[in-house]
mmCIF file of N, CA and C in Angstrom:
data_model
loop_
_atom_site.group_PDB
_atom_site.id
_atom_site.type_symbol
_atom_site.label_atom_id
_atom_site.label_comp_id
_atom_site.label_asym_id
_atom_site.label_seq_id
_atom_site.Cartn_x
_atom_site.Cartn_y
_atom_site.Cartn_z
ATOM 1 N N UNK C 1 15.667 8.228 28.804
ATOM 2 C CA UNK C 1 14.443 8.078 28.068
ATOM 3 C C UNK C 1 13.271 8.439 28.978
ATOM 4 N N UNK C 2 12.324 9.191 28.465
ATOM 5 C CA UNK C 2 11.161 9.578 29.253
ATOM 6 C C UNK C 2 10.272 8.375 29.505
ATOM 7 N N UNK C 3 9.509 8.442 30.572
ATOM 8 C CA UNK C 3 8.625 7.342 30.929
ATOM 9 C C UNK C 3 7.241 7.867 31.229
ATOM 10 N N UNK C 4 6.277 6.970 31.194
ATOM 11 C CA UNK C 4 4.907 7.278 31.546
ATOM 12 C C UNK C 4 4.582 6.576 32.856
ATOM 13 N N UNK C 5 3.727 7.184 33.665
ATOM 14 C CA UNK C 5 3.304 6.560 34.909
ATOM 15 C C UNK C 5 1.913 5.965 34.743
ATOM 16 N N UNK C 6 1.732 4.775 35.261
ATOM 17 C CA UNK C 6 0.438 4.128 35.267
ATOM 18 C C UNK C 6 -0.333 4.606 36.485
ATOM 19 N N UNK C 7 -1.635 4.739 36.363
ATOM 20 C CA UNK C 7 -2.455 5.190 37.484
ATOM 21 C C UNK C 7 -2.683 4.108 38.533
ATOM 22 N N UNK C 8 -2.653 2.863 38.134
ATOM 23 C CA UNK C 8 -2.994 1.772 39.043
ATOM 24 C C UNK C 8 -1.974 1.571 40.156
ATOM 25 N N UNK C 9 -0.759 1.299 39.794
ATOM 26 C CA UNK C 9 0.236 0.953 40.809
ATOM 27 C C UNK C 9 1.464 1.857 40.775
ATOM 28 N N UNK C 10 1.344 2.975 40.073
ATOM 29 C CA UNK C 10 2.431 3.946 39.991
ATOM 30 C C UNK C 10 3.697 3.378 39.354
ATOM 31 N N UNK C 11 3.567 2.286 38.604
ATOM 32 C CA UNK C 11 4.734 1.718 37.932
ATOM 33 C C UNK C 11 5.084 2.576 36.708
ATOM 34 N N UNK C 12 6.319 2.493 36.299
ATOM 35 C CA UNK C 12 6.789 3.282 35.165
ATOM 36 C C UNK C 12 6.772 2.416 33.906
ATOM 37 N N UNK C 13 6.166 2.941 32.848
ATOM 38 C CA UNK C 13 6.117 2.251 31.563
ATOM 39 C C UNK C 13 7.058 2.996 30.617
ATOM 40 N N UNK C 14 8.083 2.324 30.100
ATOM 41 C CA UNK C 14 9.028 2.990 29.199
ATOM 42 C C UNK C 14 8.333 3.528 27.945
ATOM 43 N N UNK C 15 8.819 4.653 27.466
ATOM 44 C CA UNK C 15 8.274 5.265 26.256
ATOM 45 C C UNK C 15 8.341 4.312 25.075
ATOM 46 N N UNK C 16 9.437 3.553 24.969
ATOM 47 C CA UNK C 16 9.573 2.623 23.851
ATOM 48 C C UNK C 16 8.469 1.567 23.860
ATOM 49 N N UNK C 17 8.047 1.151 25.032
ATOM 50 C CA UNK C 17 6.968 0.167 25.117
ATOM 51 C C UNK C 17 5.649 0.777 24.635
ATOM 52 N N UNK C 18 5.396 2.003 25.007
ATOM 53 C CA UNK C 18 4.183 2.691 24.545
ATOM 54 C C UNK C 18 4.226 2.840 23.025
ATOM 55 N N UNK C 19 5.362 3.273 22.503
ATOM 56 C CA UNK C 19 5.506 3.418 21.054
ATOM 57 C C UNK C 19 5.388 2.068 20.345
ATOM 58 N N UNK C 20 5.911 1.023 20.979
ATOM 59 C CA UNK C 20 5.793 -0.319 20.408
ATOM 60 C C UNK C 20 4.338 -0.745 20.260
ATOM 61 N N UNK C 21 3.542 -0.457 21.271
ATOM 62 C CA UNK C 21 2.119 -0.794 21.206
ATOM 63 C C UNK C 21 1.380 0.062 20.178
ATOM 64 N N UNK C 22 1.717 1.342 20.105
ATOM 65 C CA UNK C 22 1.084 2.207 19.102
ATOM 66 C C UNK C 22 1.410 1.700 17.701
ATOM 67 N N UNK C 23 2.664 1.349 17.475
ATOM 68 C CA UNK C 23 3.086 0.821 16.181
ATOM 69 C C UNK C 23 2.402 -0.506 15.879
ATOM 70 N N UNK C 24 2.318 -1.383 16.874
ATOM 71 C CA UNK C 24 1.679 -2.694 16.677
ATOM 72 C C UNK C 24 0.200 -2.544 16.327
ATOM 73 N N UNK C 25 -0.491 -1.668 17.030
ATOM 74 C CA UNK C 25 -1.921 -1.463 16.763
ATOM 75 C C UNK C 25 -2.121 -0.868 15.371
ATOM 76 N N UNK C 26 -1.233 0.040 14.978
ATOM 77 C CA UNK C 26 -1.321 0.627 13.636
ATOM 78 C C UNK C 26 -1.103 -0.435 12.558
ATOM 79 N N UNK C 27 -0.067 -1.238 12.717
ATOM 80 C CA UNK C 27 0.232 -2.296 11.739
ATOM 81 C C UNK C 27 -0.913 -3.306 11.656
ATOM 82 N N UNK C 28 -1.397 -3.740 12.814
ATOM 83 C CA UNK C 28 -2.495 -4.715 12.834
ATOM 84 C C UNK C 28 -3.757 -4.127 12.201
ATOM 85 N N UNK C 29 -4.017 -2.853 12.439
ATOM 86 C CA UNK C 29 -5.196 -2.206 11.845
ATOM 87 C C UNK C 29 -5.102 -2.161 10.330
ATOM 88 N N UNK C 30 -3.923 -1.853 9.824
ATOM 89 C CA UNK C 30 -3.714 -1.839 8.370
ATOM 90 C C UNK C 30 -3.940 -3.238 7.798
ATOM 91 N N UNK C 31 -3.391 -4.257 8.456
ATOM 92 C CA UNK C 31 -3.539 -5.640 7.976
ATOM 93 C C UNK C 31 -4.999 -6.091 8.020
ATOM 94 N N UNK C 32 -5.700 -5.751 9.085
ATOM 95 C CA UNK C 32 -7.103 -6.159 9.198
ATOM 96 C C UNK C 32 -7.966 -5.415 8.182
ATOM 97 N N UNK C 33 -7.661 -4.144 7.924
ATOM 98 C CA UNK C 33 -8.396 -3.403 6.891
ATOM 99 C C UNK C 33 -8.159 -4.024 5.511
ATOM 100 N N UNK C 34 -6.917 -4.417 5.241
ATOM 101 C CA UNK C 34 -6.592 -5.063 3.975
ATOM 102 C C UNK C 34 -7.312 -6.407 3.848
ATOM 103 N N UNK C 35 -7.324 -7.182 4.929
ATOM 104 C CA UNK C 35 -8.020 -8.480 4.915
ATOM 105 C C UNK C 35 -9.515 -8.285 4.694
ATOM 106 N N UNK C 36 -10.078 -7.288 5.338
ATOM 107 C CA UNK C 36 -11.513 -7.008 5.191
ATOM 108 C C UNK C 36 -11.844 -6.635 3.748
ATOM 109 N N UNK C 37 -10.987 -5.845 3.114
ATOM 110 C CA UNK C 37 -11.204 -5.486 1.709
ATOM 111 C C UNK C 37 -11.211 -6.728 0.824
ATOM 112 N N UNK C 38 -10.409 -7.712 1.180
ATOM 113 C CA UNK C 38 -10.382 -8.967 0.422
ATOM 114 C C UNK C 38 -11.657 -9.773 0.660
ATOM 115 N N UNK C 39 -12.132 -9.804 1.913
ATOM 116 C CA UNK C 39 -13.314 -10.608 2.255
ATOM 117 C C UNK C 39 -14.599 -10.054 1.672
ATOM 118 N N UNK C 40 -14.763 -8.740 1.724
ATOM 119 C CA UNK C 40 -16.041 -8.163 1.271
ATOM 120 C C UNK C 40 -16.088 -7.990 -0.240
ATOM 121 N N UNK C 41 -14.976 -8.286 -0.897
ATOM 122 C CA UNK C 41 -14.953 -8.193 -2.357
ATOM 123 C C UNK C 41 -14.973 -6.758 -2.853
ATOM 124 N N UNK C 42 -14.213 -5.901 -2.213
ATOM 125 C CA UNK C 42 -14.095 -4.515 -2.645
ATOM 126 C C UNK C 42 -13.727 -4.490 -4.127
ATOM 127 N N UNK C 43 -14.495 -3.777 -4.960
ATOM 128 C CA UNK C 43 -14.261 -3.813 -6.408
ATOM 129 C C UNK C 43 -12.824 -3.466 -6.817
ATOM 130 N N UNK C 44 -12.221 -2.477 -6.170
ATOM 131 C CA UNK C 44 -10.838 -2.130 -6.534
ATOM 132 C C UNK C 44 -9.881 -3.274 -6.197
ATOM 133 N N UNK C 45 -10.144 -3.959 -5.093
ATOM 134 C CA UNK C 45 -9.290 -5.088 -4.715
ATOM 135 C C UNK C 45 -9.463 -6.232 -5.710
ATOM 136 N N UNK C 46 -10.715 -6.513 -6.097
ATOM 137 C CA UNK C 46 -10.957 -7.586 -7.054
ATOM 138 C C UNK C 46 -10.341 -7.275 -8.413
ATOM 139 N N UNK C 47 -10.465 -6.014 -8.848
ATOM 140 C CA UNK C 47 -9.887 -5.632 -10.135
ATOM 141 C C UNK C 47 -8.364 -5.773 -10.110
ATOM 142 N N UNK C 48 -7.741 -5.310 -9.017
ATOM 143 C CA UNK C 48 -6.284 -5.431 -8.878
ATOM 144 C C UNK C 48 -5.880 -6.900 -8.916
ATOM 145 N N UNK C 49 -6.638 -7.721 -8.197
ATOM 146 C CA UNK C 49 -6.332 -9.152 -8.103
ATOM 147 C C UNK C 49 -6.449 -9.831 -9.457
ATOM 148 N N UNK C 50 -7.538 -9.493 -10.188
ATOM 149 C CA UNK C 50 -7.806 -10.149 -11.474
ATOM 150 C C UNK C 50 -6.934 -9.618 -12.615
ATOM 151 N N UNK C 51 -6.870 -8.288 -12.751
ATOM 152 C CA UNK C 51 -6.222 -7.693 -13.918
ATOM 153 C C UNK C 51 -4.710 -7.547 -13.781
ATOM 154 N N UNK C 52 -4.259 -7.182 -12.595
ATOM 155 C CA UNK C 52 -2.834 -6.890 -12.433
ATOM 156 C C UNK C 52 -2.051 -8.074 -11.874
ATOM 157 N N UNK C 53 -2.530 -8.614 -10.768
ATOM 158 C CA UNK C 53 -1.797 -9.702 -10.123
ATOM 159 C C UNK C 53 -2.021 -11.039 -10.810
ATOM 160 N N UNK C 54 -3.195 -11.209 -11.436
ATOM 161 C CA UNK C 54 -3.564 -12.433 -12.158
ATOM 162 C C UNK C 54 -3.417 -13.677 -11.283
ATOM 163 N N UNK C 55 -4.042 -13.593 -10.128
ATOM 164 C CA UNK C 55 -4.032 -14.713 -9.188
ATOM 165 C C UNK C 55 -5.435 -15.280 -9.080
ATOM 166 N N UNK C 56 -5.566 -16.559 -8.710
ATOM 167 C CA UNK C 56 -6.898 -17.156 -8.580
ATOM 168 C C UNK C 56 -7.731 -16.429 -7.519
ATOM 169 N N UNK C 57 -9.006 -16.287 -7.791
ATOM 170 C CA UNK C 57 -9.907 -15.549 -6.898
ATOM 171 C C UNK C 57 -9.988 -16.198 -5.515
ATOM 172 N N UNK C 58 -9.928 -17.525 -5.430
ATOM 173 C CA UNK C 58 -10.018 -18.192 -4.123
ATOM 174 C C UNK C 58 -8.864 -17.774 -3.222
ATOM 175 N N UNK C 59 -7.718 -17.449 -3.815
ATOM 176 C CA UNK C 59 -6.560 -17.036 -3.035
ATOM 177 C C UNK C 59 -6.784 -15.680 -2.380
ATOM 178 N N UNK C 60 -7.639 -14.873 -2.967
ATOM 179 C CA UNK C 60 -7.979 -13.570 -2.397
ATOM 180 C C UNK C 60 -8.555 -13.730 -0.995
ATOM 181 N N UNK C 61 -9.532 -14.601 -0.853
ATOM 182 C CA UNK C 61 -10.164 -14.832 0.449
ATOM 183 C C UNK C 61 -9.169 -15.412 1.455
ATOM 184 N N UNK C 62 -8.456 -16.459 1.056
ATOM 185 C CA UNK C 62 -7.573 -17.145 2.006
ATOM 186 C C UNK C 62 -6.343 -16.323 2.388
ATOM 187 N N UNK C 63 -5.875 -15.463 1.496
ATOM 188 C CA UNK C 63 -4.781 -14.579 1.895
ATOM 189 C C UNK C 63 -5.269 -13.576 2.927
ATOM 190 N N UNK C 64 -6.528 -13.155 2.805
ATOM 191 C CA UNK C 64 -7.120 -12.278 3.813
ATOM 192 C C UNK C 64 -7.259 -12.970 5.157
ATOM 193 N N UNK C 65 -7.620 -14.242 5.143
ATOM 194 C CA UNK C 65 -7.721 -15.008 6.391
ATOM 195 C C UNK C 65 -6.352 -15.090 7.058
ATOM 196 N N UNK C 66 -5.326 -15.437 6.297
ATOM 197 C CA UNK C 66 -3.976 -15.547 6.846
ATOM 198 C C UNK C 66 -3.498 -14.203 7.388
ATOM 199 N N UNK C 67 -3.770 -13.150 6.653
ATOM 200 C CA UNK C 67 -3.361 -11.804 7.060
ATOM 201 C C UNK C 67 -4.049 -11.393 8.367
ATOM 202 N N UNK C 68 -5.343 -11.659 8.481
ATOM 203 C CA UNK C 68 -6.088 -11.285 9.688
ATOM 204 C C UNK C 68 -5.654 -12.107 10.900
ATOM 205 N N UNK C 69 -5.481 -13.404 10.728
ATOM 206 C CA UNK C 69 -5.036 -14.256 11.834
ATOM 207 C C UNK C 69 -3.652 -13.819 12.314
ATOM 208 N N UNK C 70 -2.770 -13.515 11.380
ATOM 209 C CA UNK C 70 -1.430 -13.051 11.744
ATOM 210 C C UNK C 70 -1.499 -11.726 12.496
ATOM 211 N N UNK C 71 -2.363 -10.820 12.044
ATOM 212 C CA UNK C 71 -2.501 -9.511 12.697
ATOM 213 C C UNK C 71 -3.033 -9.651 14.120
ATOM 214 N N UNK C 72 -4.004 -10.528 14.310
ATOM 215 C CA UNK C 72 -4.560 -10.743 15.653
ATOM 216 C C UNK C 72 -3.510 -11.377 16.560
ATOM 217 N N UNK C 73 -2.803 -12.386 16.055
ATOM 218 C CA UNK C 73 -1.742 -13.027 16.845
ATOM 219 C C UNK C 73 -0.640 -12.030 17.188
ATOM 220 N N UNK C 74 -0.392 -11.090 16.303
ATOM 221 C CA UNK C 74 0.620 -10.057 16.501
ATOM 222 C C UNK C 74 0.279 -9.159 17.695
ATOM 223 N N UNK C 75 -0.997 -9.008 17.987
ATOM 224 C CA UNK C 75 -1.426 -8.147 19.095
ATOM 225 C C UNK C 75 -1.473 -8.858 20.444
ATOM 226 N N UNK C 76 -1.445 -10.175 20.441
ATOM 227 C CA UNK C 76 -1.527 -10.945 21.687
ATOM 228 C C UNK C 76 -0.106 -11.196 22.193
ATOM 229 N N UNK C 77 0.207 -10.736 23.420
ATOM 230 C CA UNK C 77 1.589 -10.867 23.912
ATOM 231 C C UNK C 77 2.174 -12.278 23.826
ATOM 232 N N UNK C 78 1.386 -13.305 24.087
ATOM 233 C CA UNK C 78 1.905 -14.667 24.058
ATOM 234 C C UNK C 78 2.171 -15.213 22.666
ATOM 235 N N UNK C 79 1.602 -14.585 21.646
ATOM 236 C CA UNK C 79 1.771 -15.075 20.275
ATOM 237 C C UNK C 79 2.367 -14.007 19.355
ATOM 238 N N UNK C 80 2.941 -12.979 19.955
ATOM 239 C CA UNK C 80 3.442 -11.845 19.158
ATOM 240 C C UNK C 80 4.465 -12.283 18.122
ATOM 241 N N UNK C 81 5.354 -13.193 18.469
ATOM 242 C CA UNK C 81 6.380 -13.617 17.505
ATOM 243 C C UNK C 81 5.781 -14.454 16.372
ATOM 244 N N UNK C 82 4.800 -15.288 16.678
ATOM 245 C CA UNK C 82 4.111 -16.043 15.629
ATOM 246 C C UNK C 82 3.382 -15.087 14.692
ATOM 247 N N UNK C 83 2.709 -14.096 15.279
ATOM 248 C CA UNK C 83 2.012 -13.105 14.464
ATOM 249 C C UNK C 83 2.965 -12.299 13.601
ATOM 250 N N UNK C 84 4.094 -11.889 14.190
ATOM 251 C CA UNK C 84 5.097 -11.132 13.432
ATOM 252 C C UNK C 84 5.667 -11.988 12.303
ATOM 253 N N UNK C 85 5.891 -13.268 12.584
ATOM 254 C CA UNK C 85 6.380 -14.174 11.549
ATOM 255 C C UNK C 85 5.371 -14.336 10.422
ATOM 256 N N UNK C 86 4.096 -14.465 10.788
ATOM 257 C CA UNK C 86 3.040 -14.575 9.776
ATOM 258 C C UNK C 86 2.920 -13.313 8.936
ATOM 259 N N UNK C 87 2.960 -12.157 9.592
ATOM 260 C CA UNK C 87 2.901 -10.900 8.844
ATOM 261 C C UNK C 87 4.111 -10.747 7.934
ATOM 262 N N UNK C 88 5.276 -11.136 8.428
ATOM 263 C CA UNK C 88 6.496 -11.054 7.608
ATOM 264 C C UNK C 88 6.382 -11.961 6.389
ATOM 265 N N UNK C 89 5.922 -13.187 6.597
ATOM 266 C CA UNK C 89 5.748 -14.115 5.471
ATOM 267 C C UNK C 89 4.752 -13.551 4.459
ATOM 268 N N UNK C 90 3.660 -13.001 4.962
ATOM 269 C CA UNK C 90 2.647 -12.415 4.086
ATOM 270 C C UNK C 90 3.227 -11.242 3.295
ATOM 271 N N UNK C 91 3.942 -10.346 3.987
ATOM 272 C CA UNK C 91 4.513 -9.174 3.328
ATOM 273 C C UNK C 91 5.580 -9.560 2.302
ATOM 274 N N UNK C 92 6.385 -10.566 2.615
ATOM 275 C CA UNK C 92 7.405 -11.008 1.658
ATOM 276 C C UNK C 92 6.775 -11.659 0.425
ATOM 277 N N UNK C 93 5.724 -12.448 0.630
ATOM 278 C CA UNK C 93 5.021 -13.041 -0.510
ATOM 279 C C UNK C 93 4.388 -11.945 -1.370
ATOM 280 N N UNK C 94 3.797 -10.947 -0.712
ATOM 281 C CA UNK C 94 3.208 -9.825 -1.445
ATOM 282 C C UNK C 94 4.274 -9.055 -2.213
ATOM 283 N N UNK C 95 5.457 -8.918 -1.624
ATOM 284 C CA UNK C 95 6.557 -8.219 -2.295
ATOM 285 C C UNK C 95 6.930 -8.959 -3.578
ATOM 286 N N UNK C 96 7.051 -10.269 -3.498
ATOM 287 C CA UNK C 96 7.414 -11.063 -4.678
ATOM 288 C C UNK C 96 6.350 -10.928 -5.766
ATOM 289 N N UNK C 97 5.092 -11.011 -5.364
ATOM 290 C CA UNK C 97 3.989 -10.909 -6.337
ATOM 291 C C UNK C 97 3.963 -9.533 -6.988
ATOM 292 N N UNK C 98 4.165 -8.475 -6.199
ATOM 293 C CA UNK C 98 4.135 -7.127 -6.764
ATOM 294 C C UNK C 98 5.391 -6.810 -7.588
ATOM 295 N N UNK C 99 6.519 -7.380 -7.217
ATOM 296 C CA UNK C 99 7.738 -7.180 -8.003
ATOM 297 C C UNK C 99 7.595 -7.815 -9.385
ATOM 298 N N UNK C 100 6.842 -8.892 -9.439
ATOM 299 C CA UNK C 100 6.611 -9.594 -10.709
ATOM 300 C C UNK C 100 5.936 -8.692 -11.731
ATOM 301 N N UNK C 101 5.106 -7.751 -11.252
ATOM 302 C CA UNK C 101 4.416 -6.834 -12.175
ATOM 303 C C UNK C 101 5.013 -5.422 -12.116
ATOM 304 N N UNK C 102 6.188 -5.302 -11.507
ATOM 305 C CA UNK C 102 6.907 -4.022 -11.397
ATOM 306 C C UNK C 102 6.120 -2.942 -10.657
ATOM 307 N N UNK C 103 5.415 -3.328 -9.609
ATOM 308 C CA UNK C 103 4.689 -2.371 -8.761
ATOM 309 C C UNK C 103 5.634 -1.926 -7.648
ATOM 310 N N UNK C 104 6.590 -1.060 -8.017
ATOM 311 C CA UNK C 104 7.688 -0.729 -7.117
ATOM 312 C C UNK C 104 7.268 0.118 -5.928
ATOM 313 N N UNK C 105 6.244 0.936 -6.076
ATOM 314 C CA UNK C 105 5.764 1.714 -4.919
ATOM 315 C C UNK C 105 5.225 0.786 -3.836
ATOM 316 N N UNK C 106 4.479 -0.195 -4.264
ATOM 317 C CA UNK C 106 3.960 -1.175 -3.303
ATOM 318 C C UNK C 106 5.111 -1.959 -2.688
ATOM 319 N N UNK C 107 6.090 -2.319 -3.484
ATOM 320 C CA UNK C 107 7.262 -3.041 -2.963
ATOM 321 C C UNK C 107 8.000 -2.193 -1.929
ATOM 322 N N UNK C 108 8.096 -0.902 -2.157
ATOM 323 C CA UNK C 108 8.745 -0.022 -1.189
ATOM 324 C C UNK C 108 7.971 -0.011 0.125
ATOM 325 N N UNK C 109 6.647 0.118 0.033
ATOM 326 C CA UNK C 109 5.797 0.076 1.228
ATOM 327 C C UNK C 109 6.003 -1.236 1.994
ATOM 328 N N UNK C 110 5.999 -2.345 1.282
ATOM 329 C CA UNK C 110 6.172 -3.654 1.921
ATOM 330 C C UNK C 110 7.556 -3.787 2.545
ATOM 331 N N UNK C 111 8.560 -3.227 1.889
ATOM 332 C CA UNK C 111 9.931 -3.262 2.408
ATOM 333 C C UNK C 111 10.041 -2.481 3.711
ATOM 334 N N UNK C 112 9.332 -1.393 3.824
ATOM 335 C CA UNK C 112 9.344 -0.581 5.052
ATOM 336 C C UNK C 112 8.568 -1.279 6.172
ATOM 337 N N UNK C 113 7.498 -1.959 5.824
ATOM 338 C CA UNK C 113 6.639 -2.580 6.841
ATOM 339 C C UNK C 113 7.325 -3.710 7.604
ATOM 340 N N UNK C 114 8.136 -4.510 6.933
ATOM 341 C CA UNK C 114 8.757 -5.664 7.604
ATOM 342 C C UNK C 114 9.621 -5.242 8.793
ATOM 343 N N UNK C 115 10.543 -4.294 8.644
ATOM 344 C CA UNK C 115 11.316 -3.893 9.831
ATOM 345 C C UNK C 115 10.448 -3.228 10.902
ATOM 346 N N UNK C 116 9.386 -2.536 10.494
ATOM 347 C CA UNK C 116 8.502 -1.918 11.485
ATOM 348 C C UNK C 116 7.788 -2.977 12.328
ATOM 349 N N UNK C 117 7.416 -4.083 11.697
ATOM 350 C CA UNK C 117 6.798 -5.191 12.435
ATOM 351 C C UNK C 117 7.742 -5.656 13.539
ATOM 352 N N UNK C 118 8.992 -5.906 13.177
ATOM 353 C CA UNK C 118 9.943 -6.447 14.155
ATOM 354 C C UNK C 118 10.413 -5.390 15.157
ATOM 355 N N UNK C 119 10.425 -4.138 14.766
ATOM 356 C CA UNK C 119 10.735 -3.063 15.700
ATOM 357 C C UNK C 119 9.665 -2.994 16.785
ATOM 358 N N UNK C 120 8.424 -3.165 16.371
ATOM 359 C CA UNK C 120 7.320 -3.188 17.327
ATOM 360 C C UNK C 120 7.464 -4.340 18.322
ATOM 361 N N UNK C 121 7.858 -5.506 17.815
ATOM 362 C CA UNK C 121 8.074 -6.671 18.689
ATOM 363 C C UNK C 121 9.190 -6.360 19.696
ATOM 364 N N UNK C 122 10.275 -5.798 19.219
ATOM 365 C CA UNK C 122 11.411 -5.480 20.081
ATOM 366 C C UNK C 122 11.028 -4.466 21.169
ATOM 367 N N UNK C 123 10.272 -3.449 20.795
ATOM 368 C CA UNK C 123 9.912 -2.411 21.761
ATOM 369 C C UNK C 123 8.895 -2.875 22.788
ATOM 370 N N UNK C 124 8.093 -3.849 22.441
ATOM 371 C CA UNK C 124 7.082 -4.295 23.411
ATOM 372 C C UNK C 124 7.707 -5.271 24.363
#
């Protein structure tokens, strides 16, 4: 496996670790963007929440809080497993909610995201 060299101490960083961090930052960015859309009351998010998912509006804000906290914890090495667990719980709950309304494309996306979360944990 190819490796990268650090400039500071000439230590070798495995490619998988670099890819793990790239994947983690991408996943966390997606989660934080989704949480932000919930917090600022993006009209498309509110319409989806009200018309399709039919969930209470207060849950919109608090699901965004849980999603953002999990994403931040996912990026911190000491809490990566807690963050991954939180993201997994969030994604599984979202899968159940979207399956209820037969939103299969979203369910497919959520199904792909869960193993990517844990792959990122393994590689880091």
